[in-house]
Amino acid sequence: MRIATGLLAAATLTGTTACSASDQPAHAKAQATVAASTRPVETFTPLLQQDLPNVKGKTFTSAIVAFPPNASALPHRHGQAFVYAYVLEGTVRSQLDGKPVTTYHQGENWVEQPGAHHVLTENTSRTRPAKLLVVFVSDTGAKLKVDDPKS
């Protein structure tokens, strides 16, 4: 509960300068499975979605993203949302376009600026799951995740 409260406060402050993208997105209302080639896929389980009372047109969404062993996500974007990710369990390898590949362990975190291209997200373990707490500050009504078109 403390983490969620702290994240809401941080997201509210950040939302005034670096957000955009979401108005009760459909995939924030029910669990969704995201496709990723032939490897296992991640699941998105929403926790809380609320319009920010002091930032008109912005929505705060928190979710758990679970990666089974060896799972990866397709390259994607989060529109103009500001994204915060915290590793709750396991180890996740991540790369944003133009940045080096980085490995994050339990207790570590990162942010993605609006418009960032997330080219790699994967669980590094073939035997243990990984789990993220992900927070979005987005435009009300915008999609939270859009996979790259297939080539």
Short mmCIF file of C-alpha atoms in Angstrom, two decimals:
data_model
loop_
_atom_site.label_atom_id
_atom_site.label_comp_id
_atom_site.label_asym_id
_atom_site.label_seq_id
_atom_site.Cartn_x
_atom_site.Cartn_y
_atom_site.Cartn_z
CA MET A 1 0.00 0.00 0.00
CA ARG A 2 2.86 2.40 0.81
CA ILE A 3 4.43 1.81 -2.59
CA ALA A 4 1.15 2.50 -4.42
CA THR A 5 0.55 5.68 -2.42
CA GLY A 6 4.09 6.92 -3.07
CA LEU A 7 3.83 6.10 -6.76
CA LEU A 8 0.53 7.97 -7.02
CA ALA A 9 2.12 11.04 -5.48
CA ALA A 10 5.17 10.81 -7.75
CA ALA A 11 3.03 10.20 -10.82
CA THR A 12 0.84 13.16 -9.97
CA LEU A 13 3.87 15.44 -9.78
CA THR A 14 5.37 14.00 -12.94
CA GLY A 15 2.05 14.07 -14.78
CA THR A 16 2.07 17.84 -14.98
CA THR A 17 5.18 17.89 -17.15
CA ALA A 18 5.76 14.61 -18.96
CA CYS A 19 2.60 12.68 -19.80
CA SER A 20 -0.03 11.80 -22.30
CA ALA A 21 -2.10 8.78 -23.51
CA SER A 22 -5.30 7.14 -21.80
CA ASP A 23 -9.07 7.38 -21.08
CA GLN A 24 -10.04 4.19 -19.39
CA PRO A 25 -8.24 1.97 -21.94
CA ALA A 26 -9.97 -1.34 -22.45
CA HIS A 27 -6.90 -3.39 -21.55
CA ALA A 28 -6.72 -1.59 -18.19
CA LYS A 29 -10.16 -2.94 -17.26
CA ALA A 30 -9.49 -6.65 -17.72
CA GLN A 31 -6.47 -8.90 -17.83
CA ALA A 32 -4.93 -9.10 -21.29
CA THR A 33 -2.35 -11.37 -22.82
CA VAL A 34 0.16 -9.82 -25.18
CA ALA A 35 1.63 -11.80 -28.08
CA ALA A 36 5.39 -12.21 -28.44
CA SER A 37 6.66 -14.53 -31.20
CA THR A 38 6.97 -18.18 -30.15
CA ARG A 39 8.27 -17.46 -26.68
CA PRO A 40 5.90 -17.27 -23.72
CA VAL A 41 4.11 -13.93 -23.38
CA GLU A 42 3.63 -11.43 -20.58
CA THR A 43 0.29 -10.78 -18.90
CA PHE A 44 -1.07 -7.37 -17.91
CA THR A 45 -3.23 -7.22 -14.78
CA PRO A 46 -4.59 -3.76 -13.90
CA LEU A 47 -4.57 -2.70 -10.25
CA LEU A 48 -5.88 0.86 -10.23
CA GLN A 49 -6.98 3.40 -12.78
CA GLN A 50 -7.97 6.91 -11.78
CA ASP A 51 -8.20 10.31 -13.41
CA LEU A 52 -5.73 12.71 -11.80
CA PRO A 53 -7.82 15.29 -9.95
CA ASN A 54 -5.29 18.09 -10.28
CA VAL A 55 -4.10 17.36 -13.85
CA LYS A 56 -7.01 17.70 -16.27
CA GLY A 57 -7.00 15.12 -19.07
CA LYS A 58 -4.47 12.77 -17.40
CA THR A 59 -5.03 9.30 -15.98
CA PHE A 60 -2.95 7.28 -13.50
CA THR A 61 -2.90 3.52 -14.13
CA SER A 62 -0.99 0.88 -12.19
CA ALA A 63 -0.66 -2.75 -13.23
CA ILE A 64 1.29 -5.93 -12.64
CA VAL A 65 3.08 -7.24 -15.71
CA ALA A 66 4.03 -10.89 -15.20
CA PHE A 67 6.63 -12.65 -17.34
CA PRO A 68 6.69 -16.47 -17.19
CA PRO A 69 10.13 -18.07 -17.54
CA ASN A 70 11.78 -17.11 -20.87
CA ALA A 71 8.94 -14.72 -21.80
CA SER A 72 9.47 -11.66 -23.95
CA ALA A 73 7.33 -8.81 -25.25
CA LEU A 74 7.13 -7.58 -28.80
CA PRO A 75 8.76 -4.21 -29.46
CA HIS A 76 6.22 -1.55 -28.53
CA ARG A 77 5.48 2.01 -27.49
CA HIS A 78 3.35 3.48 -24.72
CA GLY A 79 2.16 6.43 -26.79
CA GLN A 80 2.77 9.69 -24.97
CA ALA A 81 2.50 8.07 -21.52
CA PHE A 82 5.17 8.56 -18.88
CA VAL A 83 6.00 5.05 -17.61
CA TYR A 84 7.58 3.88 -14.36
CA ALA A 85 8.54 0.19 -13.92
CA TYR A 86 9.64 -1.48 -10.67
CA VAL A 87 10.89 -5.10 -10.58
CA LEU A 88 8.90 -6.94 -7.92
CA GLU A 89 10.36 -10.37 -8.66
CA GLY A 90 13.02 -11.92 -10.87
CA THR A 91 15.23 -10.25 -13.46
CA VAL A 92 14.18 -8.36 -16.58
CA ARG A 93 16.32 -7.24 -19.52
CA SER A 94 15.12 -4.04 -21.17
CA GLN A 95 16.17 -1.72 -23.96
CA LEU A 96 14.80 1.55 -25.21
CA ASP A 97 15.65 2.67 -28.75
CA GLY A 98 19.08 4.31 -28.81
CA LYS A 99 19.99 3.15 -25.28
CA PRO A 100 22.09 0.19 -24.13
CA VAL A 101 20.47 -3.08 -23.03
CA THR A 102 20.07 -2.97 -19.25
CA THR A 103 19.34 -5.80 -16.82
CA TYR A 104 17.12 -4.96 -13.83
CA HIS A 105 16.89 -7.14 -10.73
CA GLN A 106 14.30 -7.30 -7.96
CA GLY A 107 14.04 -3.88 -6.29
CA GLU A 108 15.41 -1.92 -9.27
CA ASN A 109 13.40 0.41 -11.49
CA TRP A 110 13.41 2.58 -14.61
CA VAL A 111 11.34 5.21 -16.37
CA GLU A 112 10.33 5.61 -19.99
CA GLN A 113 9.74 9.08 -21.37
CA PRO A 114 6.68 9.82 -23.51
CA GLY A 115 7.11 8.48 -27.04
CA ALA A 116 9.92 6.05 -26.11
CA HIS A 117 10.32 2.95 -28.28
CA HIS A 118 10.71 -0.15 -26.10
CA VAL A 119 12.63 -2.54 -28.37
CA LEU A 120 13.42 -5.29 -25.82
CA THR A 121 11.66 -6.55 -22.71
CA GLU A 122 12.31 -10.09 -21.50
CA ASN A 123 12.59 -12.34 -18.48
CA THR A 124 16.23 -13.46 -18.34
CA SER A 125 15.43 -16.74 -16.55
CA ARG A 126 14.32 -19.92 -18.27
CA THR A 127 13.08 -21.36 -14.95
CA ARG A 128 11.77 -18.51 -12.75
CA PRO A 129 9.06 -15.92 -13.36
CA ALA A 130 9.60 -12.16 -13.29
CA LYS A 131 7.07 -9.55 -12.26
CA LEU A 132 6.90 -5.77 -12.68
CA LEU A 133 4.78 -3.08 -11.09
CA VAL A 134 4.18 -0.64 -13.95
CA VAL A 135 2.69 2.84 -13.55
CA PHE A 136 1.42 4.95 -16.45
CA VAL A 137 0.54 8.63 -16.45
CA SER A 138 -1.24 9.07 -19.73
CA ASP A 139 -3.74 11.13 -21.67
CA THR A 140 -7.21 10.04 -20.67
CA GLY A 141 -8.52 7.64 -23.35
CA ALA A 142 -5.20 6.74 -24.98
CA LYS A 143 -3.95 3.16 -25.39
CA LEU A 144 -1.31 2.17 -22.85
CA LYS A 145 0.63 -0.17 -25.16
CA VAL A 146 0.87 -0.46 -28.92
CA ASP A 147 2.98 -3.26 -30.40
CA ASP A 148 5.08 -2.46 -33.44
CA PRO A 149 3.46 -3.47 -36.74
CA LYS A 150 4.61 -6.85 -38.01
CA SER A 151 7.17 -6.58 -40.82
#
